[in-house]
Amino acid sequence: MPTLIKEAWQQSFKWVLPALSLLILVACNTATGPSPVEGSLADMTIPPQTGRNEIPAAPAGDPPTPVPNPGQVFYVAPNGSDSSDGSIGTPWLTIQHAVDSVAPGDTILLRSGTYAGARIEQSGSAVAWITLSAAPNAAVLINTPGPNNRHESNLEFETWEGTETVAYWLVDGLEVANAPNWGIDLRGSEGNHSHHFIIRNNQVHDNGLSSGKSGIFTGFVDSIIVEGNESYANGEHGLYLSNSGDHFQARGNLLHHNKNCGLHLNGDLDSGADGIISDGLIENNIIYENGDGGCS
């Protein structure tokens, strides 16, 4: 009999802790209000994003504030030619040629297809941002670095000339995958930070799998908004903001199944500058199933 009583008690005890946990959760929610994340992941939606080149809400400091582009619109297509004029009827062939050819205020629209990436070394201006975007309803895949790339990333925003900064770019609606290192890679220098970027509505995945690199990476970059992206299955983090970059926003992103963190911020004091990332806003991101290789 003592054995039977013990076994019955053990079976009933299996339900005690879950029930007690539920009571505690209900009590906490009653006292503090509803949890900011309710329902299952399938029920959640990323909050609406601002339209291209509209001014987004931003924290104090010096956030990106793009204005309507006053420049020309150029096209890139898999059947284009870099010897053409990049017009709607005679598009360019490569992203590298396009980013080297446009001026502040211009827009580059990529038609459906698969492309090599590019190293972007020129800048827009405070009153004339440059846009790199998928054309309306286009499915654009960038799945390998471009011929000028220095870090084996698919899209690199960096220059080692002049002020060593790249600035005033909007990147919208691209799929960036299978880079040997980083998918979207934005960098300045310790003394001169690159600045003013919006990285929006991109799908970034399966980058840096053998090298342990991230989907979206910034180093010494100020005034950046990263919003509405899905970054997943990358070899390090989904989104990695590093090297003392200030005035940032990370909002409405879906970051999942990355090897390390979904979202990682690291001031990197040993890399120079003040080692502090300040004046940031993190909101409405959905982050889950990361950290198989460490972190969370």
mmCIF file of C-alpha atoms in Angstrom:
data_model
loop_
_atom_site.group_PDB
_atom_site.id
_atom_site.type_symbol
_atom_site.label_atom_id
_atom_site.label_comp_id
_atom_site.label_asym_id
_atom_site.label_seq_id
_atom_site.Cartn_x
_atom_site.Cartn_y
_atom_site.Cartn_z
ATOM 1 C CA MET A 1 0.000 0.000 0.000
ATOM 2 C CA PRO A 2 2.699 2.578 0.796
ATOM 3 C CA THR A 3 4.140 2.013 -2.691
ATOM 4 C CA LEU A 4 0.756 2.522 -4.367
ATOM 5 C CA ILE A 5 0.125 5.718 -2.381
ATOM 6 C CA LYS A 6 3.560 7.041 -3.311
ATOM 7 C CA GLU A 7 2.999 6.337 -7.005
ATOM 8 C CA ALA A 8 -0.406 8.022 -6.952
ATOM 9 C CA TRP A 9 1.067 11.073 -5.216
ATOM 10 C CA GLN A 10 3.845 11.268 -7.802
ATOM 11 C CA GLN A 11 1.337 11.135 -10.659
ATOM 12 C CA SER A 12 -0.826 13.855 -9.145
ATOM 13 C CA PHE A 13 2.198 16.050 -8.365
ATOM 14 C CA LYS A 14 2.985 16.255 -12.099
ATOM 15 C CA TRP A 15 -0.020 18.579 -12.403
ATOM 16 C CA VAL A 16 0.728 20.708 -9.360
ATOM 17 C CA LEU A 17 3.619 22.791 -10.721
ATOM 18 C CA PRO A 18 1.946 23.602 -14.076
ATOM 19 C CA ALA A 19 -1.242 24.595 -12.290
ATOM 20 C CA LEU A 20 0.675 26.682 -9.770
ATOM 21 C CA SER A 21 2.647 28.345 -12.581
ATOM 22 C CA LEU A 22 -0.593 29.210 -14.357
ATOM 23 C CA LEU A 23 -2.025 30.773 -11.200
ATOM 24 C CA ILE A 24 1.133 32.844 -10.725
ATOM 25 C CA LEU A 25 1.059 33.982 -14.366
ATOM 26 C CA VAL A 26 -2.590 35.029 -14.089
ATOM 27 C CA ALA A 27 -1.855 36.903 -10.878
ATOM 28 C CA CYS A 28 1.100 38.716 -12.446
ATOM 29 C CA ASN A 29 -0.914 39.684 -15.484
ATOM 30 C CA THR A 30 -3.719 40.956 -13.302
ATOM 31 C CA ALA A 31 -1.295 43.083 -11.321
ATOM 32 C CA THR A 32 0.788 44.465 -14.144
ATOM 33 C CA GLY A 33 -1.500 44.385 -17.175
ATOM 34 C CA PRO A 34 -1.340 42.148 -20.239
ATOM 35 C CA SER A 35 1.944 40.904 -21.580
ATOM 36 C CA PRO A 36 3.246 42.953 -24.539
ATOM 37 C CA VAL A 37 3.441 39.739 -26.543
ATOM 38 C CA GLU A 38 0.198 37.775 -26.643
ATOM 39 C CA GLY A 39 -0.884 34.754 -28.595
ATOM 40 C CA SER A 40 1.247 32.480 -30.710
ATOM 41 C CA LEU A 41 3.899 33.582 -33.177
ATOM 42 C CA ALA A 42 1.545 32.665 -35.987
ATOM 43 C CA ASP A 43 -0.967 35.203 -34.638
ATOM 44 C CA MET A 44 1.540 38.057 -34.556
ATOM 45 C CA THR A 45 2.065 40.536 -37.349
ATOM 46 C CA ILE A 46 4.928 42.915 -37.932
ATOM 47 C CA PRO A 47 3.614 46.453 -37.433
ATOM 48 C CA PRO A 48 3.035 48.534 -40.558
ATOM 49 C CA GLN A 49 6.139 50.245 -41.909
ATOM 50 C CA THR A 50 6.367 53.668 -43.459
ATOM 51 C CA GLY A 51 6.332 53.835 -47.243
ATOM 52 C CA ARG A 52 9.526 54.298 -49.196
ATOM 53 C CA ASN A 53 11.116 57.693 -48.537
ATOM 54 C CA GLU A 54 8.508 58.818 -46.029
ATOM 55 C CA ILE A 55 9.914 60.251 -42.828
ATOM 56 C CA PRO A 56 9.742 57.580 -40.089
ATOM 57 C CA ALA A 57 9.276 58.267 -36.406
ATOM 58 C CA ALA A 58 12.615 58.420 -34.617
ATOM 59 C CA PRO A 59 14.116 58.916 -31.169
ATOM 60 C CA ALA A 60 16.009 62.024 -30.132
ATOM 61 C CA GLY A 61 19.392 62.584 -31.690
ATOM 62 C CA ASP A 62 20.223 62.466 -35.365
ATOM 63 C CA PRO A 63 17.998 59.793 -36.966
ATOM 64 C CA PRO A 64 17.546 59.090 -40.658
ATOM 65 C CA THR A 65 15.041 61.460 -42.233
ATOM 66 C CA PRO A 66 14.908 60.703 -45.963
ATOM 67 C CA VAL A 67 13.187 63.140 -48.261
ATOM 68 C CA PRO A 68 11.444 62.345 -51.555
ATOM 69 C CA ASN A 69 14.072 61.554 -54.134
ATOM 70 C CA PRO A 70 14.398 64.342 -56.723
ATOM 71 C CA GLY A 71 16.618 62.331 -59.060
ATOM 72 C CA GLN A 72 16.206 59.808 -61.842
ATOM 73 C CA VAL A 73 14.981 56.210 -61.766
ATOM 74 C CA PHE A 74 17.239 53.541 -63.254
ATOM 75 C CA TYR A 75 16.566 49.853 -63.872
ATOM 76 C CA VAL A 76 18.645 46.677 -63.595
ATOM 77 C CA ALA A 77 17.581 43.343 -65.094
ATOM 78 C CA PRO A 78 19.158 39.920 -65.717
ATOM 79 C CA ASN A 79 18.822 40.502 -69.478
ATOM 80 C CA GLY A 80 20.163 44.047 -69.374
ATOM 81 C CA SER A 81 23.494 45.521 -70.472
ATOM 82 C CA ASP A 82 25.895 47.771 -68.602
ATOM 83 C CA SER A 83 26.569 49.574 -71.861
ATOM 84 C CA SER A 84 22.937 50.730 -72.027
ATOM 85 C CA ASP A 85 21.479 53.820 -70.359
ATOM 86 C CA GLY A 86 19.648 52.026 -67.507
ATOM 87 C CA SER A 87 16.248 53.259 -68.638
ATOM 88 C CA ILE A 88 13.041 51.282 -68.281
ATOM 89 C CA GLY A 89 13.391 49.954 -71.830
ATOM 90 C CA THR A 90 17.154 49.326 -71.777
ATOM 91 C CA PRO A 91 18.139 48.378 -68.218
ATOM 92 C CA TRP A 92 21.603 47.808 -66.845
ATOM 93 C CA LEU A 93 22.852 44.292 -66.109
ATOM 94 C CA THR A 94 24.708 44.513 -62.780
ATOM 95 C CA ILE A 95 24.108 46.091 -59.415
ATOM 96 C CA GLN A 96 27.758 47.127 -59.235
ATOM 97 C CA HIS A 97 27.475 49.193 -62.405
ATOM 98 C CA ALA A 98 24.253 50.744 -61.134
ATOM 99 C CA VAL A 99 25.582 51.850 -57.742
ATOM 100 C CA ASP A 100 28.702 53.265 -59.406
ATOM 101 C CA SER A 101 26.670 55.219 -61.973
ATOM 102 C CA VAL A 102 23.868 56.916 -60.033
ATOM 103 C CA ALA A 103 23.925 60.326 -58.381
ATOM 104 C CA PRO A 104 22.441 61.585 -55.108
ATOM 105 C CA GLY A 105 18.657 61.445 -55.257
ATOM 106 C CA ASP A 106 18.509 58.609 -57.790
ATOM 107 C CA THR A 107 16.595 55.344 -57.418
ATOM 108 C CA ILE A 108 17.780 51.923 -58.618
ATOM 109 C CA LEU A 109 14.981 49.413 -59.252
ATOM 110 C CA LEU A 110 15.938 45.746 -59.632
ATOM 111 C CA ARG A 111 13.677 43.558 -61.745
ATOM 112 C CA SER A 112 12.987 39.952 -60.841
ATOM 113 C CA GLY A 113 15.987 37.671 -61.038
ATOM 114 C CA THR A 114 19.208 36.536 -59.366
ATOM 115 C CA TYR A 115 22.161 38.900 -59.029
ATOM 116 C CA ALA A 116 25.682 39.222 -57.709
ATOM 117 C CA GLY A 117 25.979 41.889 -55.040
ATOM 118 C CA ALA A 118 28.089 45.046 -54.975
ATOM 119 C CA ARG A 119 30.469 47.195 -52.962
ATOM 120 C CA ILE A 120 28.846 50.610 -52.490
ATOM 121 C CA GLU A 121 31.319 53.438 -51.907
ATOM 122 C CA GLN A 122 29.480 56.616 -52.880
ATOM 123 C CA SER A 123 26.867 58.517 -50.904
ATOM 124 C CA GLY A 124 23.636 60.359 -51.294
ATOM 125 C CA SER A 125 23.062 63.587 -49.412
ATOM 126 C CA ALA A 126 20.829 64.838 -46.622
ATOM 127 C CA VAL A 127 18.358 66.198 -49.176
ATOM 128 C CA ALA A 128 18.847 63.485 -51.811
ATOM 129 C CA TRP A 129 19.052 59.904 -50.579
ATOM 130 C CA ILE A 130 19.900 57.063 -52.966
ATOM 131 C CA THR A 131 17.483 54.119 -53.079
ATOM 132 C CA LEU A 132 18.343 50.499 -53.961
ATOM 133 C CA SER A 133 15.095 48.572 -54.169
ATOM 134 C CA ALA A 134 13.242 45.727 -55.770
ATOM 135 C CA ALA A 135 10.975 46.986 -58.512
ATOM 136 C CA PRO A 136 7.241 46.801 -57.693
ATOM 137 C CA ASN A 137 6.161 43.147 -57.368
ATOM 138 C CA ALA A 138 9.663 41.922 -58.273
ATOM 139 C CA ALA A 139 11.360 38.950 -56.585
ATOM 140 C CA VAL A 140 15.045 39.848 -56.319
ATOM 141 C CA LEU A 141 17.694 37.457 -55.002
ATOM 142 C CA ILE A 142 21.277 38.571 -54.332
ATOM 143 C CA ASN A 143 23.144 35.359 -53.613
ATOM 144 C CA THR A 144 26.845 36.035 -54.141
ATOM 145 C CA PRO A 145 29.325 38.891 -53.546
ATOM 146 C CA GLY A 146 30.028 41.309 -56.364
ATOM 147 C CA PRO A 147 33.331 41.580 -58.238
ATOM 148 C CA ASN A 148 34.546 44.580 -56.191
ATOM 149 C CA ASN A 149 33.625 43.280 -52.742
ATOM 150 C CA ARG A 150 36.363 43.222 -50.084
ATOM 151 C CA HIS A 151 34.758 41.189 -47.265
ATOM 152 C CA GLU A 152 32.956 38.418 -49.160
ATOM 153 C CA SER A 153 29.651 39.970 -48.166
ATOM 154 C CA ASN A 154 26.848 40.273 -50.674
ATOM 155 C CA LEU A 155 26.123 43.989 -50.185
ATOM 156 C CA GLU A 156 28.971 46.073 -48.743
ATOM 157 C CA PHE A 157 28.598 49.743 -47.826
ATOM 158 C CA GLU A 158 32.134 50.912 -47.136
ATOM 159 C CA THR A 159 34.927 53.005 -48.581
ATOM 160 C CA TRP A 160 38.559 53.369 -47.575
ATOM 161 C CA GLU A 161 38.934 56.676 -49.388
ATOM 162 C CA GLY A 162 38.240 60.315 -48.536
ATOM 163 C CA THR A 163 36.264 60.600 -45.287
ATOM 164 C CA GLU A 164 35.937 56.799 -45.196
ATOM 165 C CA THR A 165 32.181 57.148 -44.896
ATOM 166 C CA VAL A 166 29.144 56.071 -46.898
ATOM 167 C CA ALA A 167 25.836 57.774 -46.150
ATOM 168 C CA TYR A 168 22.201 58.354 -47.106
ATOM 169 C CA TRP A 169 21.095 55.024 -48.580
ATOM 170 C CA LEU A 170 17.746 53.234 -48.456
ATOM 171 C CA VAL A 171 17.768 49.461 -49.175
ATOM 172 C CA ASP A 172 14.309 47.988 -49.598
ATOM 173 C CA GLY A 173 12.653 44.681 -50.462
ATOM 174 C CA LEU A 174 15.610 42.456 -51.399
ATOM 175 C CA GLU A 175 16.400 38.826 -50.638
ATOM 176 C CA VAL A 176 20.069 38.530 -49.622
ATOM 177 C CA ALA A 177 21.324 34.986 -49.105
ATOM 178 C CA ASN A 178 24.244 32.559 -49.180
ATOM 179 C CA ALA A 179 27.057 35.095 -48.701
ATOM 180 C CA PRO A 180 30.366 33.541 -47.582
ATOM 181 C CA ASN A 181 30.417 36.160 -44.797
ATOM 182 C CA TRP A 182 27.846 38.881 -44.062
ATOM 183 C CA GLY A 183 24.641 39.366 -46.014
ATOM 184 C CA ILE A 184 24.251 43.162 -45.691
ATOM 185 C CA ASP A 185 27.479 44.716 -44.383
ATOM 186 C CA LEU A 186 27.693 48.434 -43.457
ATOM 187 C CA ARG A 187 30.900 49.993 -42.092
ATOM 188 C CA GLY A 188 32.636 53.239 -41.307
ATOM 189 C CA SER A 189 35.869 53.780 -39.413
ATOM 190 C CA GLU A 190 36.763 54.598 -35.822
ATOM 191 C CA GLY A 191 37.358 58.249 -36.642
ATOM 192 C CA ASN A 192 34.562 58.700 -39.188
ATOM 193 C CA HIS A 193 31.351 56.762 -38.837
ATOM 194 C CA SER A 194 29.226 55.980 -41.860
ATOM 195 C CA HIS A 195 25.708 57.243 -41.291
ATOM 196 C CA HIS A 196 22.099 57.581 -42.339
ATOM 197 C CA PHE A 197 20.810 54.274 -43.641
ATOM 198 C CA ILE A 198 17.411 52.635 -43.761
ATOM 199 C CA ILE A 199 17.473 48.843 -44.234
ATOM 200 C CA ARG A 200 13.844 47.885 -44.756
ATOM 201 C CA ASN A 201 11.700 44.886 -45.667
ATOM 202 C CA ASN A 202 14.552 42.630 -46.748
ATOM 203 C CA GLN A 203 14.772 38.861 -46.353
ATOM 204 C CA VAL A 204 18.304 37.961 -45.207
ATOM 205 C CA HIS A 205 19.200 34.334 -44.648
ATOM 206 C CA ASP A 206 21.795 31.554 -44.796
ATOM 207 C CA ASN A 207 24.741 33.931 -44.782
ATOM 208 C CA GLY A 208 28.089 33.178 -43.124
ATOM 209 C CA LEU A 209 27.250 29.565 -42.421
ATOM 210 C CA SER A 210 30.836 28.303 -42.573
ATOM 211 C CA SER A 211 32.515 31.510 -41.394
ATOM 212 C CA GLY A 212 30.198 32.319 -38.482
ATOM 213 C CA LYS A 213 28.991 35.704 -39.760
ATOM 214 C CA SER A 214 25.731 37.613 -39.412
ATOM 215 C CA GLY A 215 22.819 38.422 -41.676
ATOM 216 C CA ILE A 216 22.828 42.215 -41.188
ATOM 217 C CA PHE A 217 25.989 43.773 -39.716
ATOM 218 C CA THR A 218 27.015 47.337 -38.871
ATOM 219 C CA GLY A 219 30.373 48.600 -37.631
ATOM 220 C CA PHE A 220 30.974 52.281 -36.798
ATOM 221 C CA VAL A 221 27.602 53.280 -38.272
ATOM 222 C CA ASP A 222 25.395 56.058 -36.865
ATOM 223 C CA SER A 223 21.790 57.013 -37.581
ATOM 224 C CA ILE A 224 20.431 53.774 -38.988
ATOM 225 C CA ILE A 225 16.940 52.312 -39.042
ATOM 226 C CA VAL A 226 16.623 48.541 -39.512
ATOM 227 C CA GLU A 227 12.925 47.744 -39.859
ATOM 228 C CA GLY A 228 10.577 45.110 -41.190
ATOM 229 C CA ASN A 229 13.329 42.670 -42.160
ATOM 230 C CA GLU A 230 13.330 38.901 -41.723
ATOM 231 C CA SER A 231 16.824 37.673 -40.870
ATOM 232 C CA TYR A 232 17.172 33.968 -40.193
ATOM 233 C CA ALA A 233 19.388 30.874 -40.426
ATOM 234 C CA ASN A 234 22.587 32.940 -40.497
ATOM 235 C CA GLY A 235 25.913 31.675 -39.155
ATOM 236 C CA GLU A 236 26.134 34.192 -36.306
ATOM 237 C CA HIS A 237 23.475 36.800 -35.450
ATOM 238 C CA GLY A 238 20.363 37.905 -37.278
ATOM 239 C CA LEU A 239 21.108 41.597 -36.689
ATOM 240 C CA TYR A 240 24.449 42.737 -35.248
ATOM 241 C CA LEU A 241 24.968 46.426 -34.358
ATOM 242 C CA SER A 242 28.550 47.072 -33.264
ATOM 243 C CA ASN A 243 31.464 49.487 -32.807
ATOM 244 C CA SER A 244 30.015 52.466 -30.943
ATOM 245 C CA GLY A 245 27.286 53.264 -33.470
ATOM 246 C CA ASP A 246 24.697 55.726 -32.110
ATOM 247 C CA HIS A 247 21.147 56.888 -32.986
ATOM 248 C CA PHE A 248 19.755 53.554 -34.156
ATOM 249 C CA GLN A 249 16.364 51.909 -34.442
ATOM 250 C CA ALA A 250 15.644 48.185 -34.681
ATOM 251 C CA ARG A 251 11.922 47.699 -35.029
ATOM 252 C CA GLY A 252 9.419 45.311 -36.498
ATOM 253 C CA ASN A 253 12.056 42.743 -37.481
ATOM 254 C CA LEU A 254 11.569 38.953 -37.464
ATOM 255 C CA LEU A 255 14.822 37.364 -36.232
ATOM 256 C CA HIS A 256 14.865 33.608 -35.876
ATOM 257 C CA HIS A 257 16.891 30.402 -36.152
ATOM 258 C CA ASN A 258 20.224 32.215 -36.212
ATOM 259 C CA LYS A 259 23.261 30.382 -34.853
ATOM 260 C CA ASN A 260 23.856 32.878 -32.050
ATOM 261 C CA CYS A 261 21.707 35.915 -31.199
ATOM 262 C CA GLY A 262 18.655 37.179 -32.967
ATOM 263 C CA LEU A 263 19.661 40.750 -32.076
ATOM 264 C CA HIS A 264 23.136 41.559 -30.748
ATOM 265 C CA LEU A 265 24.515 44.966 -29.688
ATOM 266 C CA ASN A 266 28.201 45.311 -28.829
ATOM 267 C CA GLY A 267 29.979 48.623 -28.265
ATOM 268 C CA ASP A 268 33.369 46.943 -28.788
ATOM 269 C CA LEU A 269 35.517 49.234 -26.624
ATOM 270 C CA ASP A 270 38.658 47.384 -27.717
ATOM 271 C CA SER A 271 37.892 48.324 -31.348
ATOM 272 C CA GLY A 272 38.194 52.049 -30.655
ATOM 273 C CA ALA A 273 35.936 55.076 -30.132
ATOM 274 C CA ASP A 274 33.934 55.297 -26.896
ATOM 275 C CA GLY A 275 32.729 51.680 -26.853
ATOM 276 C CA ILE A 276 29.160 52.817 -26.164
ATOM 277 C CA ILE A 277 26.081 52.384 -28.346
ATOM 278 C CA SER A 278 23.666 55.159 -27.357
ATOM 279 C CA ASP A 279 20.344 56.774 -28.256
ATOM 280 C CA GLY A 280 18.634 53.676 -29.589
ATOM 281 C CA LEU A 281 15.119 52.333 -29.970
ATOM 282 C CA ILE A 282 14.264 48.618 -30.018
ATOM 283 C CA GLU A 283 10.580 47.798 -30.433
ATOM 284 C CA ASN A 284 8.098 45.316 -31.863
ATOM 285 C CA ASN A 285 10.669 42.751 -32.962
ATOM 286 C CA ILE A 286 9.816 39.048 -32.895
ATOM 287 C CA ILE A 287 12.893 37.057 -31.841
ATOM 288 C CA TYR A 288 12.823 33.307 -31.342
ATOM 289 C CA GLU A 289 14.659 29.984 -31.772
ATOM 290 C CA ASN A 290 18.137 31.541 -31.857
ATOM 291 C CA GLY A 291 21.229 30.529 -29.906
ATOM 292 C CA ASP A 292 21.991 26.974 -30.951
ATOM 293 C CA GLY A 293 25.668 27.983 -31.006
ATOM 294 C CA GLY A 294 25.515 30.188 -27.912
ATOM 295 C CA CYS A 295 23.952 33.500 -26.911
ATOM 296 C CA SER A 296 20.170 33.750 -27.166
#
